[in-house]
Amino acid sequence: MDLCDRITPAESEIAEMPTGHLGNRASVPAFLDDYALLLEAQTEVFLQVPDDRCLVLIEAIVSTVTRRFLDASGGFRLSHPGHGSPVESLVVYTDDAQPSGNAVLADTLARLGYVLGRTDWLELAEGVLKAAAGSIDRAPPAHPRLLSAIRHFQQPATVVVLKSCELSVWQSAIDRLRQRGVTVLPTASETLFADKPMPESGPGLAYVCRGTTCLPPIDDPERLVAQFT
C-alpha cells in the first residue's frame, strides 16, 4: 500500500464525501474547506511521489469542487444545494482558525497548474484571486493564505520534472536538489507530464521549468545539479 492508498478515499467516493462519521453514520456532505484541504494533502503526496492514481484523484477533487461550489464571481461558495443550508451562497476569503477554502484552492491550483501545464486550473486560481481583490484591499492581514497564493501565482517556483526508466541513476542529484528546497518530480511514467517526452534511450531527461517555460532537457545528473549552483 502506497501513500495514495493511505490518505485518500476511492475515486468513486470523492463526489459523496461527508465531513466525517459518527459511529457508522456519515455526517453532512463535505463543505468547500473539506475538499480544499483534501486537495492540498493529495497535492503534497503527488509532489513527493508523482503517480497516475494520485493525479486521477486530484482531477476528481477539482472536478467536484468546480461543479458544486464555483460561484459566478469566480470564487467558490462555502456549501452547495445538497446541504440545504442558508449559507449556500456565502463566499469566504478571510482566514480564521484555518485558511479559507478559497485561499487553499487558489494556492494549490496555482501550484498544480504550473507543474502540470493545466491552464484551466491556472484560470480557476486567477478567478479566485480577482474575486477576492476587494476583500484583500479592505483588510490585507486577514488574508495571509491568499497573499501567499498571489505570490505563488505571480512568481512560480522552479521545478524539475525527471523522466527516466533508471531513476536510481539520478537519486543522488534528486536528494541534493531537494535538500536545497527544489521540487523534483521523478517518474518512469510515459503518461505523466506527457508534454515532456520520455527518452528512447540513455539514462533519462531532466526538464527544469519555471511557470510555463522550460529549459532544454538535461541528460546528465551532475549537469542538472550544476544548474542550481
PDB file of C-alpha atoms in Angstrom:
ATOM      1  CA  MET A   1       0.000   0.000   0.000  1.00  0.00           C
ATOM      2  CA  ASP A   2       1.453   3.387  -1.001  1.00  0.00           C
ATOM      3  CA  LEU A   3       0.822   6.955   0.144  1.00  0.00           C
ATOM      4  CA  CYS A   4      -2.004   7.496  -2.324  1.00  0.00           C
ATOM      5  CA  ASP A   5      -3.882   4.498  -0.943  1.00  0.00           C
ATOM      6  CA  ARG A   6      -3.313   5.552   2.662  1.00  0.00           C
ATOM      7  CA  ILE A   7      -4.532   9.160   2.664  1.00  0.00           C
ATOM      8  CA  THR A   8      -7.260   9.341   0.024  1.00  0.00           C
ATOM      9  CA  PRO A   9     -10.679   7.747  -0.410  1.00  0.00           C
ATOM     10  CA  ALA A  10     -11.503   5.755  -3.510  1.00  0.00           C
ATOM     11  CA  GLU A  11     -12.275   7.919  -6.561  1.00  0.00           C
ATOM     12  CA  SER A  12     -15.921   6.832  -6.565  1.00  0.00           C
ATOM     13  CA  GLU A  13     -16.323   8.250  -3.038  1.00  0.00           C
ATOM     14  CA  ILE A  14     -14.998  11.745  -3.783  1.00  0.00           C
ATOM     15  CA  ALA A  15     -18.275  13.251  -5.004  1.00  0.00           C
ATOM     16  CA  GLU A  16     -20.263  11.980  -1.987  1.00  0.00           C
ATOM     17  CA  MET A  17     -17.610  12.589   0.665  1.00  0.00           C
ATOM     18  CA  PRO A  18     -19.053  13.588   4.088  1.00  0.00           C
ATOM     19  CA  THR A  19     -17.389  15.889   6.594  1.00  0.00           C
ATOM     20  CA  GLY A  20     -16.908  12.878   8.868  1.00  0.00           C
ATOM     21  CA  HIS A  21     -18.620   9.944  10.570  1.00  0.00           C
ATOM     22  CA  LEU A  22     -20.356   9.405  13.893  1.00  0.00           C
ATOM     23  CA  GLY A  23     -20.050   5.706  14.515  1.00  0.00           C
ATOM     24  CA  ASN A  24     -21.132   4.094  11.252  1.00  0.00           C
ATOM     25  CA  ARG A  25     -23.257   7.063  10.191  1.00  0.00           C
ATOM     26  CA  ALA A  26     -21.946   9.669   7.762  1.00  0.00           C
ATOM     27  CA  SER A  27     -22.378  13.307   8.718  1.00  0.00           C
ATOM     28  CA  VAL A  28     -23.439  16.121   6.361  1.00  0.00           C
ATOM     29  CA  PRO A  29     -21.854  16.356   2.887  1.00  0.00           C
ATOM     30  CA  ALA A  30     -18.368  17.834   2.736  1.00  0.00           C
ATOM     31  CA  PHE A  31     -18.063  21.610   2.533  1.00  0.00           C
ATOM     32  CA  LEU A  32     -15.691  23.592   0.343  1.00  0.00           C
ATOM     33  CA  ASP A  33     -12.995  23.707   3.027  1.00  0.00           C
ATOM     34  CA  ASP A  34     -13.036  19.899   3.340  1.00  0.00           C
ATOM     35  CA  TYR A  35     -12.387  19.450  -0.368  1.00  0.00           C
ATOM     36  CA  ALA A  36      -9.785  22.215  -0.465  1.00  0.00           C
ATOM     37  CA  LEU A  37      -7.743  20.676   2.349  1.00  0.00           C
ATOM     38  CA  LEU A  38      -8.030  17.200   0.815  1.00  0.00           C
ATOM     39  CA  LEU A  39      -6.779  18.610  -2.490  1.00  0.00           C
ATOM     40  CA  GLU A  40      -3.841  20.247  -0.720  1.00  0.00           C
ATOM     41  CA  ALA A  41      -2.917  16.992   1.055  1.00  0.00           C
ATOM     42  CA  GLN A  42      -3.193  14.987  -2.164  1.00  0.00           C
ATOM     43  CA  THR A  43      -1.046  17.547  -3.957  1.00  0.00           C
ATOM     44  CA  GLU A  44       1.720  17.257  -1.358  1.00  0.00           C
ATOM     45  CA  VAL A  45       1.760  13.487  -1.873  1.00  0.00           C
ATOM     46  CA  PHE A  46       1.861  13.875  -5.645  1.00  0.00           C
ATOM     47  CA  LEU A  47       4.742  16.363  -5.489  1.00  0.00           C
ATOM     48  CA  GLN A  48       6.760  13.887  -3.431  1.00  0.00           C
ATOM     49  CA  VAL A  49       5.945  10.768  -5.455  1.00  0.00           C
ATOM     50  CA  PRO A  50       4.258  11.538  -8.817  1.00  0.00           C
ATOM     51  CA  ASP A  51       1.750   8.793  -9.519  1.00  0.00           C
ATOM     52  CA  ASP A  52      -1.004   8.328 -12.098  1.00  0.00           C
ATOM     53  CA  ARG A  53      -3.523   7.281  -9.430  1.00  0.00           C
ATOM     54  CA  CYS A  54      -2.787  10.376  -7.360  1.00  0.00           C
ATOM     55  CA  LEU A  55      -3.409  12.534 -10.410  1.00  0.00           C
ATOM     56  CA  VAL A  56      -6.734  10.811 -11.132  1.00  0.00           C
ATOM     57  CA  LEU A  57      -7.880  11.615  -7.594  1.00  0.00           C
ATOM     58  CA  ILE A  58      -6.644  15.206  -7.843  1.00  0.00           C
ATOM     59  CA  GLU A  59      -8.626  15.642 -11.052  1.00  0.00           C
ATOM     60  CA  ALA A  60     -11.727  14.140  -9.400  1.00  0.00           C
ATOM     61  CA  ILE A  61     -11.494  16.586  -6.482  1.00  0.00           C
ATOM     62  CA  VAL A  62     -11.051  19.617  -8.753  1.00  0.00           C
ATOM     63  CA  SER A  63     -13.945  18.475 -10.958  1.00  0.00           C
ATOM     64  CA  THR A  64     -16.245  18.011  -7.952  1.00  0.00           C
ATOM     65  CA  VAL A  65     -15.328  21.378  -6.436  1.00  0.00           C
ATOM     66  CA  THR A  66     -15.810  23.209  -9.740  1.00  0.00           C
ATOM     67  CA  ARG A  67     -19.149  21.571 -10.434  1.00  0.00           C
ATOM     68  CA  ARG A  68     -20.632  22.021  -6.965  1.00  0.00           C
ATOM     69  CA  PHE A  69     -19.107  25.159  -5.474  1.00  0.00           C
ATOM     70  CA  LEU A  70     -17.992  27.562  -8.230  1.00  0.00           C
ATOM     71  CA  ASP A  71     -19.693  30.964  -7.936  1.00  0.00           C
ATOM     72  CA  ALA A  72     -20.395  33.378 -10.781  1.00  0.00           C
ATOM     73  CA  SER A  73     -17.951  35.817  -9.135  1.00  0.00           C
ATOM     74  CA  GLY A  74     -15.026  33.447  -9.762  1.00  0.00           C
ATOM     75  CA  GLY A  75     -14.722  32.441  -6.120  1.00  0.00           C
ATOM     76  CA  PHE A  76     -16.139  29.293  -4.542  1.00  0.00           C
ATOM     77  CA  ARG A  77     -19.175  29.054  -2.265  1.00  0.00           C
ATOM     78  CA  LEU A  78     -18.870  27.506   1.193  1.00  0.00           C
ATOM     79  CA  SER A  79     -21.655  24.984   0.570  1.00  0.00           C
ATOM     80  CA  HIS A  80     -23.868  23.621  -2.225  1.00  0.00           C
ATOM     81  CA  PRO A  81     -27.624  22.963  -2.593  1.00  0.00           C
ATOM     82  CA  GLY A  82     -27.239  19.464  -1.164  1.00  0.00           C
ATOM     83  CA  HIS A  83     -26.550  20.937   2.264  1.00  0.00           C
ATOM     84  CA  GLY A  84     -29.958  22.631   2.465  1.00  0.00           C
ATOM     85  CA  SER A  85     -28.065  25.420   4.185  1.00  0.00           C
ATOM     86  CA  PRO A  86     -28.939  29.132   4.473  1.00  0.00           C
ATOM     87  CA  VAL A  87     -25.247  29.922   3.820  1.00  0.00           C
ATOM     88  CA  GLU A  88     -25.265  28.255   0.402  1.00  0.00           C
ATOM     89  CA  SER A  89     -24.304  31.489  -1.366  1.00  0.00           C
ATOM     90  CA  LEU A  90     -21.657  32.527   1.189  1.00  0.00           C
ATOM     91  CA  VAL A  91     -18.198  33.062  -0.348  1.00  0.00           C
ATOM     92  CA  VAL A  92     -15.438  33.418   2.262  1.00  0.00           C
ATOM     93  CA  TYR A  93     -11.928  34.732   1.561  1.00  0.00           C
ATOM     94  CA  THR A  94     -10.628  35.603   5.044  1.00  0.00           C
ATOM     95  CA  ASP A  95      -8.662  33.122   7.134  1.00  0.00           C
ATOM     96  CA  ASP A  96      -9.917  32.060  10.552  1.00  0.00           C
ATOM     97  CA  ALA A  97      -8.627  29.236  12.756  1.00  0.00           C
ATOM     98  CA  GLN A  98      -7.596  27.660   9.459  1.00  0.00           C
ATOM     99  CA  PRO A  99      -7.108  29.164   5.995  1.00  0.00           C
ATOM    100  CA  SER A 100     -10.229  29.760   3.951  1.00  0.00           C
ATOM    101  CA  GLY A 101     -11.173  27.146   1.400  1.00  0.00           C
ATOM    102  CA  ASN A 102     -10.869  29.723  -1.375  1.00  0.00           C
ATOM    103  CA  ALA A 103      -7.323  30.586  -0.299  1.00  0.00           C
ATOM    104  CA  VAL A 104      -6.230  26.947  -0.130  1.00  0.00           C
ATOM    105  CA  LEU A 105      -7.798  26.240  -3.522  1.00  0.00           C
ATOM    106  CA  ALA A 106      -6.213  29.244  -5.218  1.00  0.00           C
ATOM    107  CA  ASP A 107      -2.790  28.423  -3.799  1.00  0.00           C
ATOM    108  CA  THR A 108      -2.971  24.715  -4.618  1.00  0.00           C
ATOM    109  CA  LEU A 109      -4.456  25.174  -8.093  1.00  0.00           C
ATOM    110  CA  ALA A 110      -1.734  27.682  -8.952  1.00  0.00           C
ATOM    111  CA  ARG A 111       0.997  25.225  -7.941  1.00  0.00           C
ATOM    112  CA  LEU A 112      -0.643  22.320  -9.763  1.00  0.00           C
ATOM    113  CA  GLY A 113      -1.447  24.413 -12.813  1.00  0.00           C
ATOM    114  CA  TYR A 114       2.186  25.334 -13.383  1.00  0.00           C
ATOM    115  CA  VAL A 115       3.555  21.867 -12.595  1.00  0.00           C
ATOM    116  CA  LEU A 116       1.086  20.052 -14.851  1.00  0.00           C
ATOM    117  CA  GLY A 117       0.690  22.708 -17.526  1.00  0.00           C
ATOM    118  CA  ARG A 118      -3.039  22.945 -16.743  1.00  0.00           C
ATOM    119  CA  THR A 119      -4.018  26.413 -17.924  1.00  0.00           C
ATOM    120  CA  ASP A 120      -7.640  25.710 -16.949  1.00  0.00           C
ATOM    121  CA  TRP A 121      -6.566  25.275 -13.325  1.00  0.00           C
ATOM    122  CA  LEU A 122      -4.474  28.441 -13.505  1.00  0.00           C
ATOM    123  CA  GLU A 123      -7.585  30.250 -14.752  1.00  0.00           C
ATOM    124  CA  LEU A 124      -9.561  28.930 -11.768  1.00  0.00           C
ATOM    125  CA  ALA A 125      -6.856  30.158  -9.378  1.00  0.00           C
ATOM    126  CA  GLU A 126      -6.766  33.549 -11.076  1.00  0.00           C
ATOM    127  CA  GLY A 127     -10.556  33.771 -10.860  1.00  0.00           C
ATOM    128  CA  VAL A 128     -10.427  33.391  -7.076  1.00  0.00           C
ATOM    129  CA  LEU A 129      -7.670  35.993  -6.743  1.00  0.00           C
ATOM    130  CA  LYS A 130      -9.585  38.518  -8.850  1.00  0.00           C
ATOM    131  CA  ALA A 131     -12.845  37.892  -6.989  1.00  0.00           C
ATOM    132  CA  ALA A 132     -11.072  38.333  -3.633  1.00  0.00           C
ATOM    133  CA  ALA A 133      -9.310  41.574  -4.592  1.00  0.00           C
ATOM    134  CA  GLY A 134     -11.791  43.846  -2.847  1.00  0.00           C
ATOM    135  CA  SER A 135     -11.776  41.795   0.337  1.00  0.00           C
ATOM    136  CA  ILE A 136      -7.955  41.780   0.391  1.00  0.00           C
ATOM    137  CA  ASP A 137      -7.797  45.556  -0.145  1.00  0.00           C
ATOM    138  CA  ARG A 138     -10.093  46.163   2.823  1.00  0.00           C
ATOM    139  CA  ALA A 139      -8.116  44.007   5.283  1.00  0.00           C
ATOM    140  CA  PRO A 140      -4.838  42.528   3.978  1.00  0.00           C
ATOM    141  CA  PRO A 141      -3.809  40.980   7.365  1.00  0.00           C
ATOM    142  CA  ALA A 142      -6.965  38.838   7.335  1.00  0.00           C
ATOM    143  CA  HIS A 143      -5.890  37.087   4.121  1.00  0.00           C
ATOM    144  CA  PRO A 144      -2.402  35.594   4.732  1.00  0.00           C
ATOM    145  CA  ARG A 145      -3.013  32.447   2.688  1.00  0.00           C
ATOM    146  CA  LEU A 146      -4.465  34.368  -0.242  1.00  0.00           C
ATOM    147  CA  LEU A 147      -1.443  36.679  -0.196  1.00  0.00           C
ATOM    148  CA  SER A 148       0.723  33.559  -0.368  1.00  0.00           C
ATOM    149  CA  ALA A 149      -1.382  32.313  -3.292  1.00  0.00           C
ATOM    150  CA  ILE A 150      -0.827  35.593  -5.140  1.00  0.00           C
ATOM    151  CA  ARG A 151       2.920  35.192  -4.718  1.00  0.00           C
ATOM    152  CA  HIS A 152       2.870  31.601  -5.975  1.00  0.00           C
ATOM    153  CA  PHE A 153       0.697  32.634  -8.924  1.00  0.00           C
ATOM    154  CA  GLN A 154       2.839  35.605  -9.935  1.00  0.00           C
ATOM    155  CA  GLN A 155       6.234  34.090  -9.048  1.00  0.00           C
ATOM    156  CA  PRO A 156       6.006  30.334  -9.689  1.00  0.00           C
ATOM    157  CA  ALA A 157       8.711  28.168  -8.180  1.00  0.00           C
ATOM    158  CA  THR A 158      11.290  26.355 -10.295  1.00  0.00           C
ATOM    159  CA  VAL A 159      10.561  22.628 -10.567  1.00  0.00           C
ATOM    160  CA  VAL A 160      12.451  19.737 -12.124  1.00  0.00           C
ATOM    161  CA  VAL A 161      10.489  17.065 -13.990  1.00  0.00           C
ATOM    162  CA  LEU A 162      12.625  13.959 -14.358  1.00  0.00           C
ATOM    163  CA  LYS A 163      11.574  11.336 -16.925  1.00  0.00           C
ATOM    164  CA  SER A 164      13.640   8.168 -16.640  1.00  0.00           C
ATOM    165  CA  CYS A 165      13.321   4.387 -16.522  1.00  0.00           C
ATOM    166  CA  GLU A 166      16.534   4.354 -14.474  1.00  0.00           C
ATOM    167  CA  LEU A 167      15.708   6.699 -11.607  1.00  0.00           C
ATOM    168  CA  SER A 168      18.419   5.183  -9.407  1.00  0.00           C
ATOM    169  CA  VAL A 169      20.999   6.881 -11.643  1.00  0.00           C
ATOM    170  CA  TRP A 170      19.516  10.233 -10.651  1.00  0.00           C
ATOM    171  CA  GLN A 171      18.933   9.561  -6.946  1.00  0.00           C
ATOM    172  CA  SER A 172      21.972  11.468  -5.671  1.00  0.00           C
ATOM    173  CA  ALA A 173      21.021  14.508  -7.759  1.00  0.00           C
ATOM    174  CA  ILE A 174      17.406  14.276  -6.586  1.00  0.00           C
ATOM    175  CA  ASP A 175      18.488  14.195  -2.933  1.00  0.00           C
ATOM    176  CA  ARG A 176      20.896  17.101  -3.327  1.00  0.00           C
ATOM    177  CA  LEU A 177      18.346  19.296  -5.074  1.00  0.00           C
ATOM    178  CA  ARG A 178      15.604  18.514  -2.569  1.00  0.00           C
ATOM    179  CA  GLN A 179      17.977  19.424   0.256  1.00  0.00           C
ATOM    180  CA  ARG A 180      18.203  22.852  -1.385  1.00  0.00           C
ATOM    181  CA  GLY A 181      14.423  23.178  -1.458  1.00  0.00           C
ATOM    182  CA  VAL A 182      13.958  22.406  -5.163  1.00  0.00           C
ATOM    183  CA  THR A 183      10.803  20.490  -6.116  1.00  0.00           C
ATOM    184  CA  VAL A 184      11.877  17.420  -8.102  1.00  0.00           C
ATOM    185  CA  LEU A 185       9.248  15.231  -9.777  1.00  0.00           C
ATOM    186  CA  PRO A 186      10.801  11.905 -10.809  1.00  0.00           C
ATOM    187  CA  THR A 187       8.719   9.440 -12.800  1.00  0.00           C
ATOM    188  CA  ALA A 188       9.072   6.458 -15.107  1.00  0.00           C
ATOM    189  CA  SER A 189       5.539   7.003 -16.437  1.00  0.00           C
ATOM    190  CA  GLU A 190       5.080   7.967 -20.060  1.00  0.00           C
ATOM    191  CA  THR A 191       1.596   9.369 -19.433  1.00  0.00           C
ATOM    192  CA  LEU A 192       2.520  11.728 -16.598  1.00  0.00           C
ATOM    193  CA  PHE A 193       3.835  15.094 -17.830  1.00  0.00           C
ATOM    194  CA  ALA A 194       3.103  13.928 -21.377  1.00  0.00           C
ATOM    195  CA  ASP A 195       4.351  17.217 -22.828  1.00  0.00           C
ATOM    196  CA  LYS A 196       7.846  16.237 -21.629  1.00  0.00           C
ATOM    197  CA  PRO A 197       8.768  13.108 -23.615  1.00  0.00           C
ATOM    198  CA  MET A 198      10.412  10.036 -22.145  1.00  0.00           C
ATOM    199  CA  PRO A 199      13.752   9.494 -23.959  1.00  0.00           C
ATOM    200  CA  GLU A 200      14.023   6.441 -26.182  1.00  0.00           C
ATOM    201  CA  SER A 201      17.500   5.665 -24.831  1.00  0.00           C
ATOM    202  CA  GLY A 202      20.000   6.883 -22.266  1.00  0.00           C
ATOM    203  CA  PRO A 203      19.627   7.464 -18.509  1.00  0.00           C
ATOM    204  CA  GLY A 204      16.719   9.883 -18.815  1.00  0.00           C
ATOM    205  CA  LEU A 205      15.963  13.572 -19.228  1.00  0.00           C
ATOM    206  CA  ALA A 206      15.516  16.341 -16.661  1.00  0.00           C
ATOM    207  CA  TYR A 207      13.339  19.329 -17.532  1.00  0.00           C
ATOM    208  CA  VAL A 208      13.997  22.456 -15.459  1.00  0.00           C
ATOM    209  CA  CYS A 209      10.857  24.595 -15.583  1.00  0.00           C
ATOM    210  CA  ARG A 210       9.524  27.789 -14.092  1.00  0.00           C
ATOM    211  CA  GLY A 211       5.922  28.663 -14.714  1.00  0.00           C
ATOM    212  CA  THR A 212       5.104  27.650 -18.274  1.00  0.00           C
ATOM    213  CA  THR A 213       8.692  27.876 -19.562  1.00  0.00           C
ATOM    214  CA  CYS A 214      11.267  25.061 -19.536  1.00  0.00           C
ATOM    215  CA  LEU A 215      14.970  24.973 -20.371  1.00  0.00           C
ATOM    216  CA  PRO A 216      16.274  22.424 -22.909  1.00  0.00           C
ATOM    217  CA  PRO A 217      16.290  18.958 -21.286  1.00  0.00           C
ATOM    218  CA  ILE A 218      19.401  17.765 -19.452  1.00  0.00           C
ATOM    219  CA  ASP A 219      20.625  14.154 -19.712  1.00  0.00           C
ATOM    220  CA  ASP A 220      23.323  14.192 -17.009  1.00  0.00           C
ATOM    221  CA  PRO A 221      22.740  14.282 -13.208  1.00  0.00           C
ATOM    222  CA  GLU A 222      25.797  16.418 -12.474  1.00  0.00           C
ATOM    223  CA  ARG A 223      24.870  18.961 -15.143  1.00  0.00           C
ATOM    224  CA  LEU A 224      21.418  19.124 -13.583  1.00  0.00           C
ATOM    225  CA  VAL A 225      22.807  19.921 -10.137  1.00  0.00           C
ATOM    226  CA  ALA A 226      25.153  22.500 -11.668  1.00  0.00           C
ATOM    227  CA  GLN A 227      22.087  24.439 -12.872  1.00  0.00           C
ATOM    228  CA  PHE A 228      21.377  25.295  -9.226  1.00  0.00           C
ATOM    229  CA  THR A 229      24.870  26.230  -8.040  1.00  0.00           C
TER     230      THR A 229
END
